[in-house]
Short mmCIF file of C-alpha atoms in Angstrom, two decimals:
data_model
loop_
_atom_site.label_atom_id
_atom_site.label_comp_id
_atom_site.label_asym_id
_atom_site.label_seq_id
_atom_site.Cartn_x
_atom_site.Cartn_y
_atom_site.Cartn_z
CA MET Y 1231 47.95 14.41 -51.74
CA LYS Y 1232 48.13 10.99 -52.59
CA PRO Y 1233 46.61 8.75 -49.67
CA TYR Y 1234 47.87 5.12 -48.88
CA ARG Y 1235 44.28 3.52 -48.58
CA SER Y 1236 43.81 1.59 -44.98
CA ASP Y 1237 43.66 -1.82 -47.07
CA ALA Y 1238 46.50 -1.66 -49.95
CA LEU Y 1239 49.48 -2.88 -49.61
CA GLN Y 1240 52.46 -0.34 -50.13
CA THR Y 1241 55.89 -0.83 -50.99
CA ILE Y 1242 58.29 0.75 -48.20
CA GLY Y 1243 62.03 1.22 -49.18
CA LEU Y 1244 64.59 2.02 -46.53
CA ILE Y 1245 68.11 1.68 -45.30
CA LEU Y 1246 68.85 -1.06 -42.76
CA ASN Y 1247 72.06 -1.11 -41.31
CA GLY Y 1248 72.78 0.67 -44.73
CA ARG Y 1249 71.42 -2.03 -47.06
CA GLU Y 1250 68.53 -0.96 -49.39
CA ARG Y 1251 65.69 -3.12 -48.14
CA SER Y 1252 61.69 -3.00 -49.11
CA ALA Y 1253 58.93 -5.01 -48.38
CA ARG Y 1254 55.15 -4.60 -48.41
CA ALA Y 1255 52.77 -3.32 -45.43
CA THR Y 1256 49.46 -1.28 -45.18
CA PRO Y 1257 49.29 1.85 -43.39
CA ARG Y 1258 48.76 0.38 -39.92
CA MET Y 1259 51.56 -1.54 -39.70
CA LEU Y 1260 53.94 -0.62 -36.91
CA LEU Y 1261 57.68 0.02 -37.80
CA SER Y 1262 58.75 -2.40 -35.08
CA ASP Y 1263 56.35 -5.31 -36.65
CA PHE Y 1264 58.06 -4.41 -40.11
CA LEU Y 1265 61.29 -4.61 -39.10
CA ARG Y 1266 61.12 -7.98 -37.34
CA HIS Y 1267 58.59 -9.39 -39.50
CA ALA Y 1268 58.74 -7.98 -42.49
CA LEU Y 1269 62.56 -7.67 -42.84
CA GLY Y 1270 63.60 -9.68 -39.99
CA ALA Y 1271 65.66 -7.67 -38.10
CA THR Y 1272 64.18 -9.60 -34.93
CA GLY Y 1273 66.88 -7.69 -32.79
CA VAL Y 1274 64.14 -5.19 -32.50
CA HIS Y 1275 62.28 -6.44 -29.32
CA VAL Y 1276 58.66 -5.56 -28.95
CA GLY Y 1277 57.63 -4.96 -25.38
CA CYS Y 1278 55.03 -2.70 -24.19
CA GLU Y 1279 53.56 -1.15 -27.68
CA HIS Y 1280 53.11 2.26 -26.40
CA GLY Y 1281 56.30 3.91 -26.06
CA VAL Y 1282 57.45 3.41 -22.55
CA CYS Y 1283 59.47 0.36 -22.27
CA GLY Y 1284 62.53 1.15 -25.10
CA ALA Y 1285 62.82 -2.02 -25.71
CA CYS Y 1286 62.20 -1.03 -29.81
CA THR Y 1287 64.05 1.22 -29.71
CA VAL Y 1288 66.34 1.74 -33.19
CA GLN Y 1289 67.99 4.71 -34.50
CA VAL Y 1290 65.77 6.45 -37.61
CA ASP Y 1291 68.09 8.74 -39.40
CA GLY Y 1292 71.09 8.57 -36.30
CA VAL Y 1293 67.82 9.68 -33.86
CA PRO Y 1294 66.74 7.07 -31.31
CA ALA Y 1295 63.06 6.71 -31.82
CA ARG Y 1296 60.60 4.09 -30.30
CA SER Y 1297 59.87 1.58 -33.72
CA CYS Y 1298 56.30 1.24 -32.14
CA LEU Y 1299 55.15 4.69 -32.06
CA MET Y 1300 56.55 4.61 -35.92
CA LEU Y 1301 54.32 3.76 -38.92
CA ALA Y 1302 56.20 1.81 -41.44
CA VAL Y 1303 55.36 4.04 -44.14
CA GLN Y 1304 57.31 7.04 -41.77
CA ALA Y 1305 60.39 5.17 -42.60
CA GLU Y 1306 60.11 5.02 -46.02
CA GLY Y 1307 63.36 6.31 -47.61
CA ARG Y 1308 64.76 7.08 -43.77
CA SER Y 1309 67.73 4.93 -43.01
CA ILE Y 1310 67.48 2.92 -40.00
CA GLU Y 1311 69.99 1.12 -37.38
CA THR Y 1312 69.00 -1.79 -35.48
CA VAL Y 1313 71.40 -3.61 -33.08
CA GLU Y 1314 71.96 -6.13 -36.06
CA GLY Y 1315 74.27 -3.23 -37.74
CA LEU Y 1316 75.66 -2.20 -34.54
CA ASN Y 1317 79.40 -4.07 -35.11
CA ARG Y 1318 78.92 -3.12 -39.18
CA ASP Y 1319 82.25 -0.29 -39.09
CA CYS Y 1320 83.82 -2.62 -36.29
CA ALA Y 1321 86.58 -4.89 -36.94
CA VAL Y 1322 85.73 -7.19 -34.16
CA GLU Y 1323 82.55 -9.12 -33.06
CA LEU Y 1324 81.50 -6.32 -30.41
CA THR Y 1325 81.35 -3.02 -30.89
CA ASP Y 1326 82.99 -1.51 -27.66
CA LEU Y 1327 80.10 -0.60 -26.41
CA GLN Y 1328 78.79 -4.48 -26.67
CA GLN Y 1329 81.86 -5.72 -25.21
CA ALA Y 1330 81.14 -3.24 -22.30
CA PHE Y 1331 78.12 -4.66 -21.53
CA LYS Y 1332 79.06 -8.34 -21.89
CA ASP Y 1333 82.72 -7.69 -19.34
CA HIS Y 1334 79.86 -6.03 -16.68
CA HIS Y 1335 77.50 -8.09 -16.83
CA ALA Y 1336 74.94 -5.56 -18.09
CA LEU Y 1337 72.69 -7.67 -19.21
CA GLN Y 1338 70.70 -11.01 -18.11
CA CYS Y 1339 67.65 -11.49 -20.05
CA GLY Y 1340 69.42 -9.62 -22.81
CA PHE Y 1341 65.51 -8.34 -23.49
CA CYS Y 1342 65.85 -4.82 -22.90
CA THR Y 1343 69.09 -4.65 -24.16
CA ALA Y 1344 68.99 -4.02 -27.84
CA GLY Y 1345 67.18 -0.91 -27.29
CA ILE Y 1346 69.37 0.30 -24.79
CA LEU Y 1347 72.60 -0.10 -27.13
CA MET Y 1348 70.93 1.79 -29.72
CA SER Y 1349 70.13 4.44 -27.30
CA SER Y 1350 73.60 4.51 -25.47
CA ASP Y 1351 74.89 4.71 -29.10
CA ALA Y 1352 73.14 7.23 -30.23
CA TYR Y 1353 73.11 9.36 -26.82
CA LEU Y 1354 77.18 8.93 -26.50
CA ARG Y 1355 77.42 10.71 -29.77
CA GLN Y 1356 75.58 13.35 -28.75
CA GLU Y 1357 77.36 13.72 -25.55
CA PRO Y 1358 80.46 11.87 -25.64
CA CYS Y 1359 81.47 12.78 -21.98
CA PRO Y 1360 78.55 12.01 -19.61
CA ASP Y 1361 78.54 11.74 -15.75
CA GLU Y 1362 76.88 9.15 -14.10
CA ALA Y 1363 73.65 11.26 -13.50
CA GLN Y 1364 73.62 12.01 -16.98
CA LEU Y 1365 73.57 8.40 -18.00
CA ARG Y 1366 70.57 7.43 -15.36
CA ASP Y 1367 68.74 10.35 -16.99
CA MET Y 1368 68.91 8.79 -20.16
CA LEU Y 1369 68.95 4.97 -18.85
CA SER Y 1370 65.44 6.60 -17.43
CA GLY Y 1371 63.71 5.93 -21.16
CA HIS Y 1372 64.55 2.16 -20.86
CA LEU Y 1373 62.85 -0.21 -18.49
CA CYS Y 1374 65.09 -3.07 -17.26
CA ARG Y 1375 63.90 -5.12 -14.94
CA CYS Y 1376 67.13 -8.28 -14.22
CA THR Y 1377 69.87 -5.77 -13.62
CA GLY Y 1378 68.58 -3.08 -11.44
CA TYR Y 1379 70.29 -0.60 -14.05
CA THR Y 1380 73.94 -0.66 -12.20
CA ASN Y 1381 75.74 -2.73 -14.35
CA ILE Y 1382 74.73 -0.79 -17.08
CA VAL Y 1383 75.55 2.60 -15.72
CA GLN Y 1384 79.14 1.10 -15.07
CA ALA Y 1385 79.42 -0.50 -18.48
CA LEU Y 1386 78.45 2.79 -19.94
CA GLN Y 1387 81.33 4.46 -18.05
CA ALA Y 1388 83.63 2.29 -18.83
CA VAL Y 1389 83.05 2.93 -22.57
CA VAL Y 1390 83.08 6.89 -21.89
CA ALA Y 1391 86.41 6.38 -20.29
CA GLN Y 1392 87.89 4.07 -22.72
CA ARG Y 1393 86.76 6.33 -25.57
CA ASN Y 1394 88.15 10.00 -23.63
CA GLY Y 1395 91.23 7.96 -22.72
CA ILE Y 1396 91.58 7.08 -26.50
CA LYS Y 1397 90.86 10.67 -27.28
CA LYS Y 1398 93.15 12.39 -24.73
CA GLU Y 1399 95.90 10.33 -25.60
CA GLU Y 1400 95.96 11.02 -29.22
CA ASP Y 1401 95.63 14.72 -28.63
CA GLU Y 1402 98.67 14.51 -26.34
CA ASN Y 1403 100.37 12.92 -29.56
CA VAL Y 1404 99.15 15.59 -31.44
CA ARG Y 1405 100.40 18.63 -29.58
CA SER Y 1406 103.70 16.62 -28.69
CA GLY Y 1407 103.97 16.20 -32.49
CA SER Y 1408 104.47 12.21 -32.72
CA MET O 103 48.37 -3.62 -29.11
CA LYS O 104 47.81 -3.10 -32.60
CA PRO O 105 46.28 0.13 -34.19
CA SER O 106 42.89 -0.45 -36.15
CA ALA O 107 42.96 0.68 -39.76
CA PHE O 108 43.36 4.00 -41.30
CA ASP O 109 44.55 6.00 -44.33
CA TYR O 110 47.99 7.47 -44.11
CA VAL O 111 48.64 11.07 -45.85
CA ARG O 112 52.26 12.38 -46.18
CA ALA O 113 51.76 16.17 -46.18
CA ASP O 114 54.71 17.14 -47.73
CA ARG O 115 53.18 20.80 -48.16
CA VAL O 116 50.48 22.49 -46.01
CA GLN O 117 47.89 22.11 -49.10
CA ASP O 118 48.16 18.34 -48.29
CA ILE O 119 46.96 19.01 -45.21
CA PHE O 120 43.91 21.19 -46.44
CA ASP O 121 43.24 18.67 -49.09
CA ALA O 122 43.11 15.91 -46.59
CA PHE O 123 41.36 17.83 -44.01
CA GLY O 124 38.57 18.27 -47.00
CA HIS O 125 38.81 14.82 -47.92
CA TYR O 126 38.28 13.14 -44.49
CA GLY O 127 36.27 15.98 -42.61
CA ALA O 128 36.92 16.01 -38.62
CA GLU O 129 38.05 12.16 -39.24
CA ALA O 130 41.54 13.23 -40.15
CA ARG O 131 44.18 13.51 -37.31
CA ILE O 132 47.64 15.38 -37.79
CA LEU O 133 50.41 12.86 -36.86
CA ALA O 134 53.65 15.30 -36.11
CA GLY O 135 56.40 13.58 -33.89
CA GLY O 136 52.96 10.39 -32.84
CA GLN O 137 54.96 10.54 -29.22
CA SER O 138 51.44 10.92 -27.31
CA LEU O 139 48.85 10.05 -30.40
CA MET O 140 50.47 6.96 -31.82
CA ALA O 141 50.16 4.95 -27.76
CA MET O 142 46.97 5.97 -28.12
CA VAL O 143 46.10 5.10 -31.75
CA ASN O 144 48.07 1.78 -30.69
CA TYR O 145 45.63 1.20 -27.82
CA ARG O 146 42.71 2.35 -30.22
CA LEU O 147 41.36 5.10 -27.69
CA ALA O 148 41.96 7.31 -31.19
CA ARG O 149 40.63 5.59 -34.12
CA PRO O 150 40.96 7.68 -36.68
CA LYS O 151 40.27 7.36 -40.23
CA ALA O 152 43.26 8.65 -41.79
CA LEU O 153 46.82 10.32 -40.31
CA VAL O 154 48.02 13.42 -41.59
CA ASP O 155 52.02 13.07 -41.13
CA ILE O 156 53.46 16.60 -41.45
CA SER O 157 56.68 15.63 -39.55
CA ARG O 158 58.56 15.69 -43.52
CA CYS O 159 56.52 19.17 -43.92
CA ALA O 160 59.62 21.47 -44.73
CA GLU O 161 57.00 24.36 -44.39
CA LEU O 162 56.43 23.68 -40.82
CA ASP O 163 59.97 22.87 -39.90
CA TYR O 164 61.49 26.32 -38.75
CA MET O 165 62.28 27.81 -35.71
CA HIS O 166 63.33 31.48 -34.83
CA VAL O 167 63.28 34.70 -33.08
CA ARG O 168 60.56 37.06 -34.19
CA ASP O 169 59.10 40.04 -32.39
CA GLY O 170 60.47 39.31 -29.34
CA HIS O 171 59.19 35.06 -29.04
CA LEU O 172 60.77 32.12 -29.99
CA VAL O 173 58.60 30.63 -32.42
CA VAL O 174 58.58 26.89 -33.04
CA GLY O 175 56.80 25.31 -35.88
CA ALA O 176 54.71 22.51 -36.08
CA ALA O 177 57.64 20.23 -37.48
CA VAL O 178 60.11 20.97 -34.86
CA THR O 179 60.89 18.30 -32.35
CA GLN O 180 61.45 18.76 -28.96
CA ALA O 181 64.85 17.54 -28.91
CA ARG O 182 66.13 20.34 -31.52
CA VAL O 183 64.80 23.06 -29.40
CA GLN O 184 66.22 21.73 -26.10
CA GLN O 185 69.34 21.50 -28.00
CA ARG O 186 68.98 25.39 -29.36
CA GLU O 187 72.67 26.79 -27.96
CA ALA O 188 70.98 29.98 -27.24
CA LEU O 189 67.61 28.81 -24.87
CA ALA O 190 68.72 29.40 -21.67
CA ARG O 191 69.20 32.93 -22.36
CA GLU O 192 65.93 33.27 -24.80
CA VAL O 193 63.93 30.91 -22.55
CA PRO O 194 65.12 29.94 -19.60
CA LEU O 195 61.65 28.27 -18.10
CA LEU O 196 62.04 26.08 -21.36
CA HIS O 197 65.69 25.14 -20.39
CA LEU O 198 64.73 24.37 -17.00
CA ALA O 199 61.59 22.01 -17.99
CA PHE O 200 62.78 20.11 -20.72
CA PRO O 201 65.01 17.44 -18.75
CA TYR O 202 61.92 16.66 -17.29
CA ILE O 203 59.98 16.01 -20.58
CA SER O 204 59.44 12.46 -20.84
CA HIS O 205 62.73 10.89 -21.65
CA PHE O 206 65.86 11.42 -24.22
CA GLN O 207 64.32 8.69 -26.69
CA ILE O 208 61.04 10.54 -26.98
CA ARG O 209 62.28 14.12 -26.95
CA SER O 210 64.39 13.27 -30.11
CA ARG O 211 60.66 12.84 -31.88
CA GLY O 212 58.04 14.64 -30.06
CA THR O 213 57.12 17.92 -31.55
CA VAL O 214 56.76 20.86 -29.35
CA CYS O 215 53.84 22.00 -31.51
CA GLY O 216 52.11 18.05 -30.86
CA SER O 217 52.15 18.37 -26.87
CA ILE O 218 50.66 21.69 -27.11
CA ALA O 219 48.01 19.95 -29.22
CA HIS O 220 47.76 16.82 -26.97
CA ALA O 221 47.14 19.33 -24.26
CA ASP O 222 47.43 16.70 -21.54
CA PRO O 223 47.13 18.64 -18.03
CA SER O 224 50.52 16.91 -16.37
CA ALA O 225 52.54 18.11 -19.92
CA GLU O 226 55.59 20.29 -19.42
CA LEU O 227 55.29 22.05 -22.81
CA PRO O 228 51.79 23.20 -22.03
CA LEU O 229 52.48 24.32 -18.69
CA CYS O 230 55.27 26.12 -19.76
CA LEU O 231 53.70 28.05 -22.36
CA ALA O 232 51.13 29.02 -20.26
CA ALA O 233 52.72 30.38 -17.77
CA LEU O 234 54.92 32.75 -20.13
CA GLN O 235 51.61 33.51 -21.70
CA GLY O 236 52.28 32.41 -25.07
CA SER O 237 50.45 31.83 -28.08
CA VAL O 238 49.60 29.52 -30.42
CA VAL O 239 48.82 29.86 -34.29
CA LEU O 240 46.13 27.87 -35.74
CA ARG O 241 45.97 27.81 -39.48
CA SER O 242 43.05 26.43 -41.70
CA LYS O 243 42.42 27.33 -45.29
CA SER O 244 40.39 30.37 -44.56
CA GLY O 245 43.39 32.05 -42.87
CA ARG O 246 45.15 32.12 -39.19
CA ARG O 247 44.23 33.13 -36.28
CA THR O 248 46.35 33.36 -33.02
CA LEU O 249 45.30 32.48 -29.50
CA ALA O 250 46.44 33.35 -26.28
CA ALA O 251 46.98 29.97 -24.21
CA ASP O 252 44.85 30.58 -21.26
CA ALA O 253 42.25 30.50 -24.50
CA PHE O 254 43.37 27.90 -26.18
CA PHE O 255 43.92 24.98 -23.42
CA THR O 256 40.16 24.68 -22.90
CA GLY O 257 40.21 21.29 -20.56
CA MET O 258 41.41 17.90 -20.56
CA LEU O 259 42.78 16.84 -23.90
CA MET O 260 40.90 19.75 -24.64
CA THR O 261 41.74 23.06 -26.94
CA ALA O 262 40.30 25.47 -29.29
CA ILE O 263 41.42 23.65 -32.48
CA GLU O 264 37.99 23.81 -34.90
CA ASP O 265 37.84 21.35 -37.48
CA GLY O 266 39.76 22.08 -40.92
CA GLU O 267 42.88 23.85 -38.18
CA PHE O 268 46.09 22.86 -37.16
CA ILE O 269 48.95 24.43 -35.05
CA GLU O 270 51.30 25.87 -37.19
CA GLU O 271 53.64 27.44 -34.82
CA VAL O 272 53.76 28.01 -30.89
CA ARG O 273 55.07 31.19 -29.49
CA PHE O 274 57.11 31.67 -26.50
CA PRO O 275 58.04 34.94 -25.41
CA LEU O 276 61.45 35.64 -24.94
CA ALA O 277 63.11 36.33 -21.37
CA ALA O 278 62.05 40.00 -19.87
CA GLU O 279 64.89 42.20 -18.61
CA GLY O 280 64.50 41.47 -14.63
CA HIS O 281 62.22 38.38 -14.99
CA ARG O 282 63.26 35.37 -12.88
CA TYR O 283 61.75 31.94 -13.60
CA ARG O 284 61.82 28.48 -11.84
CA PHE O 285 60.69 25.29 -12.35
CA ASP O 286 59.97 22.06 -10.68
CA GLU O 287 57.40 18.98 -10.78
CA VAL O 288 57.51 15.67 -8.59
CA ALA O 289 56.72 12.70 -10.32
CA LEU O 290 56.65 8.92 -9.46
CA ARG O 291 59.67 8.50 -11.81
CA ARG O 292 61.76 10.43 -13.87
CA GLY O 293 60.48 11.49 -16.91
CA ASP O 294 56.82 10.02 -16.02
CA PHE O 295 53.79 12.10 -16.14
CA ALA O 296 53.83 14.42 -13.34
CA ILE O 297 51.85 14.60 -10.13
CA VAL O 298 52.20 18.44 -9.69
CA SER O 299 54.15 20.18 -11.76
CA LEU O 300 55.09 23.80 -10.91
CA ALA O 301 56.69 27.09 -12.88
CA VAL O 302 56.91 30.50 -11.20
CA VAL O 303 57.61 33.78 -13.15
CA ALA O 304 58.12 36.86 -11.16
CA SER O 305 58.68 40.34 -12.50
CA ALA O 306 59.33 43.62 -10.90
CA SER O 307 55.92 44.08 -9.80
CA ASP O 308 54.43 40.76 -9.27
CA VAL O 309 55.06 36.70 -8.86
CA ALA O 310 52.80 34.52 -10.81
CA LEU O 311 52.81 30.40 -10.38
CA THR O 312 51.72 28.08 -12.80
CA ILE O 313 50.62 24.59 -11.72
CA GLY O 314 50.18 21.56 -14.05
CA GLY O 315 48.97 18.25 -13.16
CA VAL O 316 46.38 18.65 -10.77
CA ALA O 317 43.41 21.29 -12.84
CA ASP O 318 42.21 19.98 -15.98
CA ARG O 319 44.87 22.68 -17.41
CA PRO O 320 47.87 24.48 -16.52
CA VAL O 321 46.61 27.02 -13.92
CA THR O 322 48.03 30.39 -12.86
CA ARG O 323 47.69 32.75 -10.46
CA ARG O 324 49.55 35.99 -9.90
CA TRP O 325 49.80 37.99 -6.49
CA PRO O 326 52.17 41.23 -5.97
CA ARG O 327 55.49 40.91 -4.47
CA SER O 328 54.24 41.97 -1.38
CA VAL O 329 52.52 38.58 -0.78
CA ALA O 330 56.01 37.17 0.15
CA GLY O 331 54.52 37.83 4.13
CA ASP O 332 51.62 36.05 3.57
CA LEU O 333 52.09 33.43 1.26
CA PRO O 334 51.67 30.10 2.81
CA ALA O 335 47.69 31.24 2.96
CA ALA O 336 48.04 32.86 -0.38
CA LEU O 337 49.47 29.27 -1.72
CA ALA O 338 46.51 26.98 0.44
CA ALA O 339 43.78 29.12 -1.23
CA PHE O 340 45.38 28.66 -4.74
CA ALA O 341 45.86 24.95 -3.96
CA TRP O 342 42.09 24.65 -2.89
CA ASP O 343 40.83 26.57 -5.70
CA LEU O 344 42.50 24.24 -7.88
CA GLN O 345 40.22 21.04 -7.52
CA ALA O 346 42.59 18.31 -6.83
CA GLN O 347 41.46 14.87 -7.71
CA SER O 348 42.84 11.50 -6.10
CA ASP O 349 43.91 9.03 -7.98
CA PRO O 350 45.27 5.21 -7.89
CA HIS O 351 48.61 6.82 -6.96
CA VAL O 352 48.33 10.15 -5.28
CA SER O 353 45.45 11.57 -3.29
CA ALA O 354 43.68 14.79 -3.64
CA ALA O 355 45.45 16.36 -0.30
CA TYR O 356 49.02 15.28 -1.47
CA ARG O 357 48.51 17.23 -4.54
CA ARG O 358 47.37 20.42 -2.53
CA HIS O 359 50.39 19.45 0.15
CA LEU O 360 52.77 19.56 -3.02
CA VAL O 361 51.50 22.96 -4.80
CA ARG O 362 52.12 24.82 -0.76
CA THR O 363 55.02 23.20 0.06
CA LEU O 364 57.02 23.37 -3.83
CA GLY O 365 55.11 26.49 -4.29
CA GLN O 366 56.06 28.01 -1.07
CA ARG O 367 60.36 26.96 -1.94
CA LEU O 368 59.87 28.27 -5.46
CA ILE O 369 58.66 31.58 -4.62
CA THR O 370 60.63 32.25 -1.55
CA GLU O 371 63.67 31.24 -3.69
CA VAL O 372 62.92 33.69 -6.75
CA LEU O 373 61.58 36.85 -4.56
CA ASP O 374 64.92 36.72 -2.60
CA GLU O 375 67.06 36.36 -5.81
CA THR O 376 65.38 39.36 -7.43
CA VAL O 377 65.43 41.39 -4.25
CA SER O 378 68.99 41.30 -3.88
#
């Protein structure tokens, strides 16, 4: 057993959006604060700080997690994705998910948006073809006080339709041998 | 809010947990998924001297079927159990209850054993464990003891865990031949704390209703199937016995109302189904 002392700064190394990063923190530092203040990932928004609002949701090894309910020390060696890294493998500025949010006016003040994008990105990997009820159920883990959610649901439905359309087209091409 | 200061121990092995208990005594708290404990730590409702993080402990990261039970180790997240392909067949009640457990983003990190250890009277997993008469395995330096769910939950946020012990695994009995299961819940918002949650287990001879969110722990009442004719009176008596409390959101009378009406609905449904 090697305890990290409460008053001692530890060097925490992790992978943030594909890049190795490190900074120092005491055990009580929340991952949300570590990402924002130590690593500059200010796309992580801090709302309620007790896991309810969802604004600080990031992906830890590809799985959505409230960064306010995790300690920075717990993220040591983990791969963390924040909204800053969403378009990393994307040739254009915005991913299809982000573009759909823009097109459908799925945000107003934008405070909740980064968390919703990180949740949705992970959710659509797990469930590529959800219906409206499933999308609303997933969105129940986020609070948005501007949109009333309808535009967010529409943006997500558009992404689902587009992605599955492309898949269908490809599958048909494979079948027809073209 | 921000947590008060604490030491942090990453328990890569079970031995690390015992070492931490030896060093910090009762002031060490086990941190698994942190979806309840970290909120309390952020609010400073909990001010542990040390947090012992078991989320990466490979020895506690297992889930399997053994001796008629689905056995879930302390490091296993709720999402992993929910995504288990055979869950609907193995433990139908869990399959029915999972969508009500908080949110997708919380289940991804929250653990099954952590929810059992937290023992929130409105939480779904303690309710399911009690309804199925499952058990909890407590491990300490000197060995293991297995407690039935009813003996494990001792009150609001209170359990039979003693100093120096932690939950190693919980065991949910597999679906029994001919048994039927139902779950329902009323909350203010999707994924919010239950105002009333209900689990029904019907066998060939009797029907049991377990209620969460009303008393200080999940409470079960069992009747012979012949109760069907006299169900409203039986449910009314049960609802009173739960000693419902009023809170700023809901009155005690409304809680009793939900126990009666939803209890009636679920039990009638399940008795009709097993007869046909």
